[in-house]
Every structure is written in structure tokens, then in C-alpha cells.
CSV table of C-alpha atoms and ligand atoms in Angstrom, one decimal:
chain,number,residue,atom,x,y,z
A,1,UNK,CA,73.2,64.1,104.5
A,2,UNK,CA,76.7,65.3,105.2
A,3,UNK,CA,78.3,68.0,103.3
A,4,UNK,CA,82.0,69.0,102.9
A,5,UNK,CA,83.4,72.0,102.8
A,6,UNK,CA,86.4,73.9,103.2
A,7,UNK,CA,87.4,77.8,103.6
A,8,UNK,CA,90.4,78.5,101.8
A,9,UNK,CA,92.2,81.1,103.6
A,10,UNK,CA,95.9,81.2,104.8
A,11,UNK,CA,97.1,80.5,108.3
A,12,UNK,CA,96.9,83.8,109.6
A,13,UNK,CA,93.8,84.5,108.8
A,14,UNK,CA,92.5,84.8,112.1
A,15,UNK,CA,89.5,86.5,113.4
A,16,UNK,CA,89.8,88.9,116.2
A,17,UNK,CA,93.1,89.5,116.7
A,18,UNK,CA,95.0,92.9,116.0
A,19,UNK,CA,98.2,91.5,114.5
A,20,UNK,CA,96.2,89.6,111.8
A,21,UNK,CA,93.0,92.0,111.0
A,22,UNK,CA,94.4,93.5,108.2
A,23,UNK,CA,96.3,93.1,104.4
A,24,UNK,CA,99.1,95.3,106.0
A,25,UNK,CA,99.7,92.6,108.4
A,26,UNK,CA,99.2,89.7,106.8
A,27,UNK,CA,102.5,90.6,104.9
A,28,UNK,CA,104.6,90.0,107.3
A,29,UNK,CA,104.1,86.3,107.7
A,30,UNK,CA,104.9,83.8,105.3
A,31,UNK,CA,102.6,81.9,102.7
A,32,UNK,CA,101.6,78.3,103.9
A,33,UNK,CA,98.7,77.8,101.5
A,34,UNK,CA,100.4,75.9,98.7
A,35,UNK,CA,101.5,72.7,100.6
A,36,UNK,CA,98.2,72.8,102.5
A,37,UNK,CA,96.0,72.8,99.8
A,38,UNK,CA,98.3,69.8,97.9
A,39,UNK,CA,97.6,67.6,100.9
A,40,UNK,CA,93.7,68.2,101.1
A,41,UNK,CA,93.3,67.7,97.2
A,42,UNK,CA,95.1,64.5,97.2
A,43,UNK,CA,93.6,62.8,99.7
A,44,UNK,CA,89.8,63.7,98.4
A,45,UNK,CA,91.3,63.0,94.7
A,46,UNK,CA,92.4,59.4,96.0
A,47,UNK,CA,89.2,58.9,97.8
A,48,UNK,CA,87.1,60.3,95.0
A,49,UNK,CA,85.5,62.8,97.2
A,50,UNK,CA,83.8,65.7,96.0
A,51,UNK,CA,83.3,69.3,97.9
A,52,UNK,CA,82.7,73.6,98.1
A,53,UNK,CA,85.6,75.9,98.5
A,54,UNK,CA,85.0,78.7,99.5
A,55,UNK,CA,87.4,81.0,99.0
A,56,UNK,CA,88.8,84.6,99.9
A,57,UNK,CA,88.7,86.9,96.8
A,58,UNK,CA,92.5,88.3,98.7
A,59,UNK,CA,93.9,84.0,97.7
A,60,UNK,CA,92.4,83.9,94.4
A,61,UNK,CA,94.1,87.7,93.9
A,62,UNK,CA,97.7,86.5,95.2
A,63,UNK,CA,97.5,83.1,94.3
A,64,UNK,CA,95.0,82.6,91.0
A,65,UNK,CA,97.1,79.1,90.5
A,66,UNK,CA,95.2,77.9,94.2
A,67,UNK,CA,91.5,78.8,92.3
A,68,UNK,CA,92.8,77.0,89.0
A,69,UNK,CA,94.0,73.5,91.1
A,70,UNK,CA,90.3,73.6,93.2
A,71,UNK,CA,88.6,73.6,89.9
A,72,UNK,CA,90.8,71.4,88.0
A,73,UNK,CA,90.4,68.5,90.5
A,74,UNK,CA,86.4,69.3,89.9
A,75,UNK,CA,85.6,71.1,93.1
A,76,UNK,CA,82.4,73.5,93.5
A,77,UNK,CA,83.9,77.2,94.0
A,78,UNK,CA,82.2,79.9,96.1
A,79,UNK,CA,83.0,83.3,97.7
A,80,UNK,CA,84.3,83.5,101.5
A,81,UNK,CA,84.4,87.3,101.4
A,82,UNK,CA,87.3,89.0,99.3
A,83,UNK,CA,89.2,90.3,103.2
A,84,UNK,CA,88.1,88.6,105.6
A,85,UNK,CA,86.5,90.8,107.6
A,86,UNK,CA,83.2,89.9,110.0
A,87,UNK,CA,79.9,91.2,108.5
A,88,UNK,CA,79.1,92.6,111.8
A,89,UNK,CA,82.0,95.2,111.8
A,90,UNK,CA,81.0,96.9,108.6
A,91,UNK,CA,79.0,99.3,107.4
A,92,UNK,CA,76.7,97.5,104.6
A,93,UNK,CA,78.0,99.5,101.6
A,94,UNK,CA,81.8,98.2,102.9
A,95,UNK,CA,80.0,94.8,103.0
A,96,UNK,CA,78.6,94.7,99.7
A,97,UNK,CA,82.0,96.5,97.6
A,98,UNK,CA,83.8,93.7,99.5
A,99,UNK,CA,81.6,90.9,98.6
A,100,UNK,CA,81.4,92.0,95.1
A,101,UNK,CA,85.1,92.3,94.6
A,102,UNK,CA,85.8,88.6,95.9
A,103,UNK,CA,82.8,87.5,93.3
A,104,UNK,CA,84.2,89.5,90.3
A,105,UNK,CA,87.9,88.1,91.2
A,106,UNK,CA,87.1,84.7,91.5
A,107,UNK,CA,85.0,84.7,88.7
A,108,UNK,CA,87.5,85.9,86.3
A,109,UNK,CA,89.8,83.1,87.0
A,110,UNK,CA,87.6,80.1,86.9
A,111,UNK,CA,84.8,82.0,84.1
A,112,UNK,CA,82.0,80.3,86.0
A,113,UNK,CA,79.7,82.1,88.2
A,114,UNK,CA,80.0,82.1,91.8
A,115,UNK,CA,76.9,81.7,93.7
A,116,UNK,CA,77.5,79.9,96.7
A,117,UNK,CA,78.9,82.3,100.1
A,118,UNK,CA,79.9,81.3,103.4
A,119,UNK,CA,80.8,84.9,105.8
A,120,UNK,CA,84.1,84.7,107.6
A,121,UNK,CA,83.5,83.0,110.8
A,122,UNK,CA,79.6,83.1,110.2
A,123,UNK,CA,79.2,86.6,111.2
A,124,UNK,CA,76.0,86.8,110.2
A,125,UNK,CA,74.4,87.5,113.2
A,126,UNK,CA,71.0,88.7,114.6
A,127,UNK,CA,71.9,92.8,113.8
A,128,UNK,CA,73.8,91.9,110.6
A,129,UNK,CA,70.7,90.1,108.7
A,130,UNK,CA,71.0,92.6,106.8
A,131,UNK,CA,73.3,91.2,105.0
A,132,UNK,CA,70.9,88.5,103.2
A,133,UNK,CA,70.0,91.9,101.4
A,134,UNK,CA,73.2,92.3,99.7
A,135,UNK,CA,73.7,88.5,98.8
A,136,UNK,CA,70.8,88.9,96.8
A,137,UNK,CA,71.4,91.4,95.0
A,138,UNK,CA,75.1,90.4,94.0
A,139,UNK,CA,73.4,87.0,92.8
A,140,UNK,CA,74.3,84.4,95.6
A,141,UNK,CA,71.8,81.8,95.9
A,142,UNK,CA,73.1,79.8,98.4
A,143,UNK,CA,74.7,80.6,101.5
A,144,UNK,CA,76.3,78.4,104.6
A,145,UNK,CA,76.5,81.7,107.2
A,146,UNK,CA,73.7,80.7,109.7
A,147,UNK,CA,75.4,79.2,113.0
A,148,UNK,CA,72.4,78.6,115.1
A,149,UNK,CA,74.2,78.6,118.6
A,150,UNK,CA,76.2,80.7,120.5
A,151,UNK,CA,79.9,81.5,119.1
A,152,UNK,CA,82.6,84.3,120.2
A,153,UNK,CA,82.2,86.0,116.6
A,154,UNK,CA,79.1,85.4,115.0
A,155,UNK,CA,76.1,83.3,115.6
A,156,UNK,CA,72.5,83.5,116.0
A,157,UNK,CA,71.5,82.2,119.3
A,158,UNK,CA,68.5,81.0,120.2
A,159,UNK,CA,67.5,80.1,116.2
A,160,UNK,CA,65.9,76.8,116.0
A,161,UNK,CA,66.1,76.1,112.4
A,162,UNK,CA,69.4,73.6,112.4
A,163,UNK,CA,68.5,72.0,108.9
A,164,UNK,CA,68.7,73.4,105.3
A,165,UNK,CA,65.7,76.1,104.7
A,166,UNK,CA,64.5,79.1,103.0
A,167,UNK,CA,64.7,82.7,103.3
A,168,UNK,CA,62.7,84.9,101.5
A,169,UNK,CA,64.2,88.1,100.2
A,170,UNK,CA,61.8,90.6,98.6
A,171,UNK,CA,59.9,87.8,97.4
A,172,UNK,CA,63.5,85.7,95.9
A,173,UNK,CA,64.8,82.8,97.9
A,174,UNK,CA,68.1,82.0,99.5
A,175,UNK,CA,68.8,78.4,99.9
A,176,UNK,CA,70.2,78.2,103.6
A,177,UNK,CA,72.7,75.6,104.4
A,178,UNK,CA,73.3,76.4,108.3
A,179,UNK,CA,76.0,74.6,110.5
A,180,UNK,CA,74.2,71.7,112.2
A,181,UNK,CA,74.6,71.5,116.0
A,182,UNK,CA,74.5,68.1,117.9
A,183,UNK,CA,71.7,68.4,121.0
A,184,UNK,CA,73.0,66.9,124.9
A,185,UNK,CA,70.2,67.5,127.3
A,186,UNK,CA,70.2,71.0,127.2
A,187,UNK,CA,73.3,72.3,125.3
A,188,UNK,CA,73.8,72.2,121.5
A,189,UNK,CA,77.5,71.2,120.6
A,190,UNK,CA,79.1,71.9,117.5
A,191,UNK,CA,81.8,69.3,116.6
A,192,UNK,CA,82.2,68.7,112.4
A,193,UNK,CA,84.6,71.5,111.9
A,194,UNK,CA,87.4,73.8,112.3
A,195,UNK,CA,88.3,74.0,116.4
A,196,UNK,CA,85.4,71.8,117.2
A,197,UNK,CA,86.7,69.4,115.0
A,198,UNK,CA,90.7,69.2,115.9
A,199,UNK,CA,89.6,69.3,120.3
A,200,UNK,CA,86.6,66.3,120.1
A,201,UNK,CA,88.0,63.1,119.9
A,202,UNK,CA,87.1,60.9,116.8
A,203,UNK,CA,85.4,58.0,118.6
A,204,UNK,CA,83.1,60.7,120.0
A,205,UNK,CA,82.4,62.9,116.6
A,206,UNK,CA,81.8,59.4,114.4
A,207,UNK,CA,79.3,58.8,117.3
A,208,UNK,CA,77.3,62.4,116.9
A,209,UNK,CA,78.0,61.8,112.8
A,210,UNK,CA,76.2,58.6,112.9
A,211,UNK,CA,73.4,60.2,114.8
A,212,UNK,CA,72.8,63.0,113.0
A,213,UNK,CA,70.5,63.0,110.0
A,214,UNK,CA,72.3,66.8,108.5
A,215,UNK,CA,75.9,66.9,109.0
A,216,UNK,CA,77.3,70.6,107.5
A,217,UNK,CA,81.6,70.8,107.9
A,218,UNK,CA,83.9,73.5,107.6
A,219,UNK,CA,87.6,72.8,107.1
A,220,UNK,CA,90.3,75.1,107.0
A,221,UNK,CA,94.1,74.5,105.6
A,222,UNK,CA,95.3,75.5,108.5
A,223,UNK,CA,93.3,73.0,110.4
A,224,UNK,CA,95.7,70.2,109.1
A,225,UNK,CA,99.1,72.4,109.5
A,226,UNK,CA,101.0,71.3,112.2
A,227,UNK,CA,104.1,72.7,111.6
A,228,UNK,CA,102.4,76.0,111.6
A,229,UNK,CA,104.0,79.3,113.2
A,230,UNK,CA,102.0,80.7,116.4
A,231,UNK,CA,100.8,84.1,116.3
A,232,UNK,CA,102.5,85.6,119.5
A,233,UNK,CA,99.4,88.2,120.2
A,234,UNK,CA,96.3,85.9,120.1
A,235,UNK,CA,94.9,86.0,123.5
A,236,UNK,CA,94.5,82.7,125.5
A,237,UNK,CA,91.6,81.2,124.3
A,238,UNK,CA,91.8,82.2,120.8
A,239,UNK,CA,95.4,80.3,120.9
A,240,UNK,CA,93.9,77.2,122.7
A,241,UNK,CA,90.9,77.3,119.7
A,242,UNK,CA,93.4,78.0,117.0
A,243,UNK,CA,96.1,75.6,118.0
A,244,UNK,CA,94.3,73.0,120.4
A,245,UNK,CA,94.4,69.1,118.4
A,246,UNK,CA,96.8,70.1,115.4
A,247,UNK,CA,98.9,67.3,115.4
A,248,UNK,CA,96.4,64.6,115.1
A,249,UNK,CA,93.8,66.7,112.7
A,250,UNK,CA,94.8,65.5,109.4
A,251,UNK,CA,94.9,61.8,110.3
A,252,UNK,CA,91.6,62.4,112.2
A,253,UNK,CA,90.3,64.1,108.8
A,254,UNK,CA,91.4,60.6,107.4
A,255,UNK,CA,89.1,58.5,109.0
A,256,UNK,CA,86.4,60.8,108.7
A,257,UNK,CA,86.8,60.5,104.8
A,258,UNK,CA,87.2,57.0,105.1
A,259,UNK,CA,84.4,56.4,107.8
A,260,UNK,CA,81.6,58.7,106.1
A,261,UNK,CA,80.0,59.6,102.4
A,262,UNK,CA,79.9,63.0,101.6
A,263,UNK,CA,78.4,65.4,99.2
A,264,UNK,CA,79.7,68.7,97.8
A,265,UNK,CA,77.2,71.8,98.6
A,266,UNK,CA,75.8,71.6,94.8
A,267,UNK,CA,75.4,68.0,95.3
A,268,UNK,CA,73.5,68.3,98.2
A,269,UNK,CA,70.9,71.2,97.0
A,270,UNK,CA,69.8,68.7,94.5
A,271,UNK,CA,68.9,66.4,97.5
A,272,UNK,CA,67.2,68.2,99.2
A,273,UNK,CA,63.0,69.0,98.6
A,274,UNK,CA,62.9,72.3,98.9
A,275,UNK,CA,58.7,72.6,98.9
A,276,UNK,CA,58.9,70.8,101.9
A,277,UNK,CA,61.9,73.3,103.7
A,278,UNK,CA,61.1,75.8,106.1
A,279,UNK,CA,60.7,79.1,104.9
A,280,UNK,CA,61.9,81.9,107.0
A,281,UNK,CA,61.0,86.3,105.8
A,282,UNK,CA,63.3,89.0,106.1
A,283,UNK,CA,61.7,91.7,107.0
A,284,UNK,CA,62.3,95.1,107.9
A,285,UNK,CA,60.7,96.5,111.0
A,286,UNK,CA,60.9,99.1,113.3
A,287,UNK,CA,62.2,97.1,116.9
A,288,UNK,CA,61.8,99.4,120.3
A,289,UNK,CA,62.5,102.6,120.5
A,290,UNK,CA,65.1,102.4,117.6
A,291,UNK,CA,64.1,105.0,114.8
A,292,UNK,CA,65.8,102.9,112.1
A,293,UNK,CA,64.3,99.7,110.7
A,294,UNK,CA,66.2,96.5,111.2
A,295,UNK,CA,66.2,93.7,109.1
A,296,UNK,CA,64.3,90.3,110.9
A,297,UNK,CA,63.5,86.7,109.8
A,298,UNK,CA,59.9,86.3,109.8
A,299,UNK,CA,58.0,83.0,110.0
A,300,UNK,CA,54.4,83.4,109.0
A,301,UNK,CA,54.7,87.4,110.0
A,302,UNK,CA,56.3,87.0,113.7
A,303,UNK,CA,59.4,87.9,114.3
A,304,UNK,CA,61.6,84.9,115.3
A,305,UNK,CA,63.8,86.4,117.4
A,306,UNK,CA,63.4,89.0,119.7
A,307,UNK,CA,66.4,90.7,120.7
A,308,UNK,CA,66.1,94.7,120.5
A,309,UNK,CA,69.6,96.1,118.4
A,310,UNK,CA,70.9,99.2,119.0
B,1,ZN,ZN1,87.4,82.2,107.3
């Protein structure tokens, strides 16, 4: 099963960097979106290809006429956050009035519900599980946040669930679509999106592709814009990541369309046998010596992981 997705966010909207963390600075570079979007939608409208947006509440605000072209051409849309901020860098009230904004924007475009979220550069992590609380409650049923490996903002390392499953929320169930990783000898490489995606080369990802049973994507518009401005401020590696393999991406993006079938997320929850997915509990519990309790995925009442949060 391979799933395409895309999160629809300008250029600029890069992760840990001060020149780009906030709506004050994002008006001082120019919009990029338009074009960007024109050239993913008419190649997956020529190959008949169906997939999720999800999108930042902040596009669908400035630009409603982006969320009115994704579901025009029949794409499935969902929240990514309304400003792109990680989960693990707010308080969870923040968290939730941000979510719901995105939600409630979106929504009023497009009239259809959203129910689908994907956090900005899956920053769910092990002390921000909390989250799955708030997701809940604000009616999202499916999520794509879980990065089961080690990533410089987000991440939960050392979680061995790298296929769809369940979590159980008060007794409610979240339908968990996490990033798949690709397992040589002992590291786990992540190659089917964003970064990963524009530094592999494609002779190597069609060989992990054809080897994988769960392939789960992530495309940005920025990934395919080479004529992109550089931030000046990003620090080395965060250029290398956000620059490295722009010139040949789109082509690359191409053959991968060509090469491979895909499935929208909605497409692929109907696939899937959920009786037979693993089912993971959060749970709060006390960890330590930490007074407050923390939320914890639970499989058949032991804690999964085991790191102690402070
Ligand atoms: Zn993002």
C-alpha cells in the first residue's frame, strides 16, 4: 500500500529557524504557492492520481482560492495545523485554539468536515502525546504524525509500530497512519518524502518502494521549487536538508507517479482491516519522580516506551 500525500505550506515555512518562525516574518518573503500547486495538480490530474492535502489553516486564510483548486480536482483535505508551529513547543491549550482555528477555517471554505491531521514536521513526540487528547476532542479521526525513528524536530524513537494502527483515546480510536521507515541491518532509513526524498537517488528509493509492503509520502510545494529564494539564516544542515536535490525533485516525482499506484489517505483507510491493526492506549501515568501525569501509549497495560519527561 502506498499513500500520497502532500503538506501545503509556502516555501518558507521552515521549522526551526528564527527568520521563518513566525506570521510577522513570513511577510517579508514573497508568495510561491500558486505556481507550485498548478504543477502538482496537473501532473496527478494527467495521471489520474488521487491524494490528502493537508493544509495550514494560515494558506486556506490568505489564499481560500488554493483550498477551492485541491477540492475541485477531487482531492481529500485535512488540517496541517492553522501556524505551523511544533506541538512540542506549546502549551496544550495554545495547541488545541490552534488546531481548532485551522479546522474551523478550512472547513468554511470547502463545507466538508476535516478529519484527517498531520503536525508540522511530525512533532508529535514521546512528551507531546498529549496531543492525541486534543485531536480527539476537535473530531480528527485520522492522523499521519507518528515518525517512528529519530528526526531533528519530532519523532518518536525507539517505536516499533511502522504500519497503520490504533490508538485508544478514552475508550475512542484514532486511526494511525505513521511514516514508514525502510530497515538496513541496524538503521531504519526514511526515503518517500520531503529531504529524504529530493537527496536518495531514484534507482535506490524505487528499490526500498518495491520492497516495502506500507509506503506513507509527504510532499511539500516547495520540494519541486527550484527556482526558490534561500533563506540566508538557516544554519548549515537545515540548508543542506531544505535545499539538497531541488533541481532534479519534480522529474524524480515523475517517475515515481509513473513507476508506482497510489492511494489517497481515505482510500487507503478503507483497505486496511482495522480488527486485525495493532492497538496501542494512551494513558496517563505518573513517570519518576515527576508529580504531574504524562500521557503514554500503552499496549496491553505496559508502557511502551520508557523514557522519563521532565
Ligand atoms: Zn509542514
Amino acid at each position: 500500500m502506498n499513500i500520497l500525500t502532500f503538506d501545503i505550506e509556502e516555501w518558507f515555512h521552515i521549522l526551526d529557524n528564527e527568520s521563518t518562525k513566525t506570521e510577522t516574518n513570513w511577510l517579508n518573503y514573497e508568495s510561491r504557492i500558486h505556481r507550485n500547486m498548478d504543477k502538482i495538480l496537473d501532473l496527478l490530474a494527467k495521471n489520474d492520481q488521487k491524494a490528502t492535502f493537508f493544509c495550514l489553516g494560515w494558506i486556506a486564510e490568505k489564499y481560500p482560492e488554493i483550498i477551492r483548486q485541491i477540492d475541485a480536482f477531487g482531492g481529500e483535505i485535512a488540517s496541517h495545523s492553522h501556524l505551523h508551529q511544533l506541538v512540542f513547543e506549546q502549551d496544550r491549550e495554545s495547541f488545541k485554539n490552534d488546531l481548532e482555528r485551522s479546522i474551523k477555517t478550512i472547513e468554511d471554505i470547502t463545507g466538508k468536515k476535516i478529519t484527517t491531521y498531520r503536525a508540522p514536521g511530525f512533532s508529535i513526540k514521546e512528551e507531546s502525546l498529549w496531543a492525541f487528547e486534543y485531536l480527539l476532542e476537535l473530531g480528527i479521526e485520522t492522523d499521519c504524525s507518528v515518525f517512528p525513528a529519530k528526526r531533528a524536530h519530532g519523532g518518536i524513537v525507539n517505536f516499533d509500530i511502522k504500519e497503520p494502527f490504533l490508538i485508544n483515546v478514552r475508550g475512542e480510536m484514532i486511526k494511525e497512519f505513521p511514516m514508514n521507515v525502510f530497515r538496513v541491518k541496524s538503521s531504519d532509513i526514511v526515503f518517500s518524502g520531503g529531504g529524504y526524498f529530493r537527496f536518495y537517488p531514484y534507482w535506490l528509493i524505487k528499490n526500498m518502494m518495491r520492497q516495502s509492503k506500507y509506503v506513507m509520502t509527504y510532499f511539500h510545494p516547495r520540494d519541486f521549487d527550484y527556482g526558490q529564494p534561500m533563506i540566508k539564516d538557516l544554519s548549515k544542515i537545515r540548508k543542506f536538508k531544505s535545499y539538497v536535490g531541488l533541481k532534479k525533485a519534480f522529474p524524480k516525482f515523475e517517475k515515481l507517479i509513473n513507476d508506482f499506484d497510489f492511494l489517497s489517505l481515505d482510500q487507503a483507510e478503507r483497505q486496511v482491516n482495522w480488527d486485525n491493526a495493532l492497538t496501542v492506549s494512551l494513558q496517563q501515568r505518573r513517570q519518576g519522580t515527576i508529580a504531574e501525569p504524562q500521557a503514554v501509549f500503552t499496549n496491553g497495560g505496559m508502557p511502551m516506551l520508557s523514557k522519563v519527561h521532565q
